[in-house]
Backbone as JSON, one array per atom type, in Angstrom:
{
  "sequence": "MLAAASAVGAEAATVSFADAMAILSRDCGKDVGKYCKGVPLANNGIGNCLMQNQAKVSPVCIQSLAAVRASIAERLAAQAEVLKVCRGDAARRCQGVVQGDAHLLDCLLKAANTVSKKCNAAITNAGWR",
  "N": [[0.82, -1.19, 0.0], [1.7, 1.42, 0.99], [4.77, 2.69, 0.09], [8.01, 2.5, 1.44], [11.08, 4.16, 1.95], [14.37, 3.18, 2.51], [16.91, 4.07, 2.17], [19.02, 6.87, 2.73], [18.0, 9.95, 1.55], [16.46, 8.91, -0.46], [13.3, 9.04, -2.05], [10.32, 8.77, -0.27], [7.06, 7.37, 0.1], [5.44, 9.04, 1.92], [2.61, 9.91, 3.94], [0.26, 12.55, 4.41], [-1.22, 13.89, 7.43], [-3.92, 14.33, 7.01], [-4.42, 12.72, 4.74], [-3.81, 10.28, 5.9], [-5.88, 10.01, 7.74], [-8.03, 9.83, 5.96], [-7.45, 7.41, 4.64], [-7.56, 5.61, 6.8], [-10.19, 6.01, 7.61], [-11.55, 5.03, 5.4], [-10.62, 2.34, 5.27], [-10.89, 1.34, 7.83], [-13.21, 2.19, 8.98], [-15.67, 0.74, 9.46], [-14.77, -1.14, 11.34], [-13.95, 0.53, 13.43], [-16.41, 1.64, 14.17], [-17.62, -0.67, 15.09], [-15.92, -1.86, 17.08], [-14.63, 0.17, 18.49], [-16.24, 2.25, 19.24], [-17.01, 5.33, 20.65], [-14.51, 5.65, 21.75], [-11.98, 7.92, 22.62], [-10.32, 10.21, 20.37], [-7.94, 11.38, 21.09], [-4.49, 10.98, 22.04], [-3.92, 8.76, 20.42], [-6.06, 7.02, 20.68], [-7.98, 5.6, 19.07], [-6.34, 4.13, 17.3], [-4.92, 2.56, 19.15], [-7.06, 1.14, 20.26], [-7.94, -0.33, 18.03], [-5.7, -1.97, 17.65], [-5.74, -3.39, 20.05], [-7.95, -4.91, 19.62], [-7.21, -6.49, 17.57], [-7.43, -9.18, 16.69], [-10.06, -9.37, 15.94], [-10.49, -7.35, 14.15], [-10.65, -6.28, 10.73], [-8.38, -7.64, 8.27], [-7.54, -5.86, 6.27], [-7.84, -3.36, 7.48], [-5.99, -3.58, 9.61], [-3.61, -3.84, 8.16], [-3.59, -1.36, 6.8], [-3.52, 0.42, 8.96], [-1.01, -0.21, 10.08], [0.64, 0.51, 7.91], [0.07, 3.24, 7.63], [0.88, 4.22, 10.14], [3.64, 3.66, 9.99], [4.35, 5.27, 7.82], [3.72, 7.87, 8.72], [5.48, 8.02, 10.89], [7.87, 7.93, 9.47], [7.65, 10.31, 8.05], [7.7, 12.21, 10.14], [10.27, 11.72, 11.13], [11.75, 12.47, 8.88], [11.14, 15.2, 8.8], [12.49, 16.03, 11.07], [15.08, 15.74, 10.22], [15.6, 17.37, 8.01], [16.96, 19.95, 8.05], [19.54, 19.17, 8.74], [20.25, 17.44, 6.62], [20.07, 19.23, 4.52], [21.89, 21.2, 5.09], [24.38, 21.94, 3.79], [23.45, 22.74, 1.24], [21.83, 24.87, 2.01], [23.76, 26.61, 3.02], [25.14, 27.24, 0.67], [23.15, 28.21, -1.11], [21.41, 29.88, 0.27], [22.48, 32.1, 1.57], [22.6, 34.61, 3.99], [19.92, 34.46, 4.62], [17.63, 34.68, 7.17], [17.32, 32.46, 9.83], [14.47, 30.66, 11.02], [10.89, 30.88, 11.35], [10.39, 29.52, 8.98], [11.87, 30.63, 6.9], [14.31, 29.71, 5.82], [13.56, 27.21, 4.78], [11.74, 28.1, 2.86], [13.52, 29.42, 1.13], [15.07, 27.21, 0.26], [13.1, 25.75, -1.06], [12.47, 27.49, -3.15], [14.84, 27.37, -4.49], [14.92, 24.86, -5.57], [15.69, 23.68, -8.03], [18.41, 23.86, -7.98], [19.44, 22.77, -5.68], [20.71, 19.89, -3.88], [19.91, 16.43, -4.74], [19.46, 14.86, -2.5], [18.71, 16.74, -0.57], [16.37, 17.81, -1.74], [14.82, 15.45, -1.76], [14.61, 15.0, 0.99], [13.08, 17.2, 1.79], [10.73, 16.7, 0.38], [10.0, 14.19, 1.49], [9.5, 15.02, 4.05], [7.13, 16.22, 3.73], [6.83, 18.82, 2.95], [6.63, 19.88, 0.47]],
  "CA": [[0.0, 0.0, 0.0], [2.58, 2.58, 1.05], [6.17, 2.31, -0.06], [8.92, 3.2, 2.33], [12.45, 4.16, 1.45], [15.3, 3.01, 3.61], [18.16, 4.77, 1.88], [19.0, 8.29, 2.97], [17.87, 10.72, 0.32], [15.49, 8.31, -1.37], [11.97, 9.54, -1.8], [9.39, 7.83, 0.33], [5.66, 7.71, -0.09], [4.85, 9.37, 3.21], [1.28, 10.47, 3.81], [-0.07, 13.65, 5.31], [-2.16, 13.49, 8.46], [-5.25, 14.31, 6.38], [-4.5, 11.5, 3.92], [-3.83, 9.14, 6.82], [-7.25, 9.9, 8.27], [-8.89, 9.36, 4.87], [-7.15, 5.99, 4.44], [-8.08, 4.85, 7.93], [-11.66, 6.07, 7.56], [-11.98, 4.12, 4.34], [-10.27, 0.94, 5.51], [-11.16, 0.91, 9.21], [-14.43, 2.81, 9.49], [-16.6, -0.26, 10.01], [-14.16, -1.72, 12.53], [-14.0, 1.55, 14.48], [-17.8, 1.67, 14.62], [-17.98, -1.93, 15.75], [-15.08, -2.22, 18.22], [-14.02, 1.31, 19.17], [-17.24, 3.32, 19.35], [-16.89, 6.13, 21.86], [-13.12, 5.79, 22.17], [-11.5, 9.26, 22.24], [-9.26, 10.3, 19.36], [-6.7, 11.86, 21.72], [-3.46, 10.02, 22.44], [-3.99, 7.58, 19.56], [-7.05, 6.12, 21.26], [-8.57, 4.71, 18.06], [-5.3, 3.2, 16.85], [-4.67, 1.6, 20.23], [-8.24, 0.27, 20.36], [-7.9, -1.28, 16.91], [-4.65, -2.96, 17.91], [-6.19, -4.25, 21.15], [-8.97, -5.79, 19.05], [-6.6, -6.94, 16.32], [-7.93, -10.5, 16.28], [-11.41, -9.22, 15.4], [-10.49, -6.28, 13.15], [-10.38, -6.78, 9.38], [-6.97, -7.61, 7.87], [-7.28, -4.64, 5.49], [-7.69, -2.28, 8.45], [-4.72, -3.77, 10.32], [-2.54, -3.51, 7.19], [-3.6, 0.09, 6.57], [-3.08, 1.06, 10.19], [0.44, -0.39, 10.17], [1.28, 1.29, 6.85], [-0.09, 4.66, 7.96], [1.77, 4.51, 11.27], [5.02, 3.67, 9.5], [4.53, 6.42, 6.95], [3.73, 9.07, 9.56], [6.75, 8.0, 11.62], [8.91, 8.29, 8.51], [7.5, 11.74, 7.76], [8.18, 12.96, 11.3], [11.73, 11.58, 11.14], [12.26, 13.3, 7.78], [11.04, 16.59, 9.22], [13.55, 16.29, 12.05], [16.39, 15.64, 9.56], [15.73, 18.24, 6.84], [18.01, 20.96, 8.16], [20.85, 18.49, 8.73], [20.48, 16.96, 5.25], [20.15, 20.38, 3.6], [22.8, 22.23, 5.63], [25.31, 22.42, 2.76], [22.68, 23.46, 0.23], [21.41, 26.14, 2.6], [24.94, 27.48, 3.1], [25.47, 27.7, -0.68], [22.05, 28.86, -1.84], [20.54, 30.73, 1.09], [23.31, 32.98, 2.39], [21.93, 35.83, 4.44], [18.53, 34.21, 5.0], [17.49, 34.55, 8.62], [16.66, 31.22, 10.22], [13.24, 30.83, 11.8], [9.66, 31.16, 10.61], [10.44, 28.8, 7.69], [12.56, 31.4, 5.85], [15.31, 28.84, 5.19], [12.81, 26.25, 3.98], [11.22, 28.83, 1.7], [14.65, 29.62, 0.23], [15.41, 25.92, -0.34], [12.02, 25.41, -2.0], [12.62, 28.34, -4.33], [16.08, 26.96, -5.17], [14.81, 23.4, -5.77], [16.41, 23.24, -9.23], [19.86, 23.93, -7.79], [19.87, 22.07, -4.47], [21.02, 18.47, -4.1], [18.81, 15.46, -4.76], [19.2, 14.45, -1.12], [17.96, 17.81, 0.09], [15.03, 17.81, -2.32], [14.11, 14.27, -1.28], [14.31, 15.2, 2.4], [11.97, 18.16, 1.87], [9.54, 15.98, -0.09], [9.65, 13.18, 2.49], [8.98, 15.72, 5.23], [5.79, 16.69, 3.41], [6.87, 20.27, 2.82], [6.54, 20.26, -0.93]],
  "C": [[0.86, 1.25, 0.0], [4.01, 2.1, 0.96], [7.0, 3.11, 0.92], [10.31, 3.1, 1.76], [13.39, 4.04, 2.64], [16.59, 3.76, 3.38], [18.0, 6.26, 2.15], [18.92, 9.0, 1.63], [16.91, 10.11, -0.67], [14.11, 8.84, -1.03], [11.08, 8.43, -1.27], [7.97, 8.3, 0.06], [5.03, 7.96, 1.27], [3.49, 10.0, 2.96], [1.11, 11.62, 4.79], [-1.03, 13.12, 6.38], [-3.58, 13.41, 7.89], [-5.43, 13.06, 5.53], [-4.55, 10.26, 4.8], [-5.23, 8.92, 7.37], [-8.2, 9.38, 7.2], [-8.69, 7.86, 4.63], [-7.76, 5.16, 5.56], [-9.6, 4.89, 7.99], [-12.19, 5.07, 6.55], [-11.79, 2.66, 4.73], [-10.66, 0.42, 6.89], [-12.48, 1.43, 9.77], [-15.4, 1.84, 10.13], [-16.06, -0.86, 11.31], [-14.19, -0.74, 13.71], [-15.41, 1.6, 15.05], [-18.18, 0.45, 15.44], [-17.22, -2.15, 17.06], [-14.57, -1.04, 19.05], [-14.98, 2.5, 19.31], [-17.09, 4.03, 20.69], [-15.48, 6.29, 22.38], [-12.62, 7.17, 21.73], [-10.37, 9.19, 21.21], [-7.91, 10.65, 19.99], [-5.78, 10.7, 22.09], [-3.56, 8.69, 21.7], [-4.98, 6.53, 20.08], [-7.62, 5.12, 20.27], [-7.55, 3.68, 17.59], [-5.01, 2.14, 17.89], [-5.83, 0.63, 20.37], [-8.23, -0.77, 19.24], [-6.85, -2.36, 17.14], [-5.04, -3.91, 19.05], [-7.23, -5.27, 20.67], [-8.5, -6.42, 17.74], [-7.15, -8.27, 15.81], [-9.3, -10.42, 15.62], [-11.47, -8.23, 14.24], [-10.09, -6.86, 11.79], [-8.89, -6.68, 9.04], [-6.61, -6.35, 7.08], [-7.04, -3.47, 6.44], [-6.34, -2.39, 9.17], [-3.54, -3.41, 9.42], [-2.45, -2.0, 6.99], [-3.1, 0.84, 7.79], [-1.56, 0.96, 10.33], [1.17, 0.47, 9.14], [1.21, 2.78, 7.15], [0.83, 5.04, 9.12], [3.22, 4.59, 10.82], [5.3, 4.91, 8.66], [4.6, 7.72, 7.74], [5.03, 9.14, 10.36], [7.9, 8.41, 10.71], [8.86, 9.78, 8.19], [8.03, 12.57, 8.92], [9.7, 12.88, 11.41], [12.36, 12.44, 10.05], [12.21, 14.78, 8.15], [12.15, 16.96, 10.19], [14.92, 16.36, 11.39], [16.62, 16.67, 8.45], [16.89, 19.22, 6.96], [19.4, 20.34, 8.16], [21.2, 18.05, 7.3], [20.75, 18.12, 4.3], [21.13, 21.46, 4.04], [23.73, 22.8, 4.56], [24.61, 23.21, 1.67], [22.25, 24.83, 0.76], [22.58, 27.11, 2.67], [25.3, 28.05, 1.74], [24.38, 28.57, -1.3], [21.27, 29.89, -1.05], [21.34, 31.62, 2.03], [22.52, 34.23, 2.74], [20.47, 35.64, 4.83], [18.5, 33.96, 6.5], [16.75, 33.25, 8.93], [15.44, 31.54, 11.08], [12.08, 31.18, 10.89], [9.7, 30.61, 9.18], [11.1, 29.59, 6.57], [13.56, 30.53, 5.09], [14.63, 27.8, 4.3], [12.27, 26.91, 2.72], [12.33, 29.06, 0.67], [15.01, 28.32, -0.48], [14.34, 25.49, -1.35], [12.14, 26.21, -3.28], [13.85, 27.95, -5.15], [16.08, 25.48, -5.51], [15.6, 22.9, -6.97], [17.93, 23.21, -9.04], [20.34, 23.27, -6.5], [20.03, 20.59, -4.77], [19.76, 17.6, -4.11], [18.45, 15.03, -3.35], [18.37, 15.48, -0.38], [16.53, 17.86, -0.43], [14.2, 16.63, -1.83], [13.72, 14.43, 0.19], [13.12, 16.15, 2.58], [10.67, 17.48, 1.45], [9.07, 14.97, 0.95], [9.08, 13.8, 3.76], [7.57, 16.25, 4.98], [5.71, 18.19, 3.21], [6.91, 20.74, 1.38], [5.23, 19.76, -1.47]]
}
């Protein structure tokens, strides 16, 4: 369902939080209604409920939940790594840009044609493109 990339700089098929909710609604909606009705969304309540009822939940839902969790984890990891991966590109292409408030990211996005493949992949994997 969702491809993951293990090599640094390779593009991964990470999903946004909105897309994750759409996938889980589609693939797990019936199971949530049946086994997790009234469970709060906060603190991953629905995901935890589905896993606690894994033996009863549809295989499609369990697969989608695992894929979405992996993809979101990969996206969060990519977001944490972007500045490290893009440090050299930022030094070359974004001199004088004040860090903070996404100014550096905006510069890297505008310079996409001239920054490294690794940096571009990191930005994409982070969901910022």
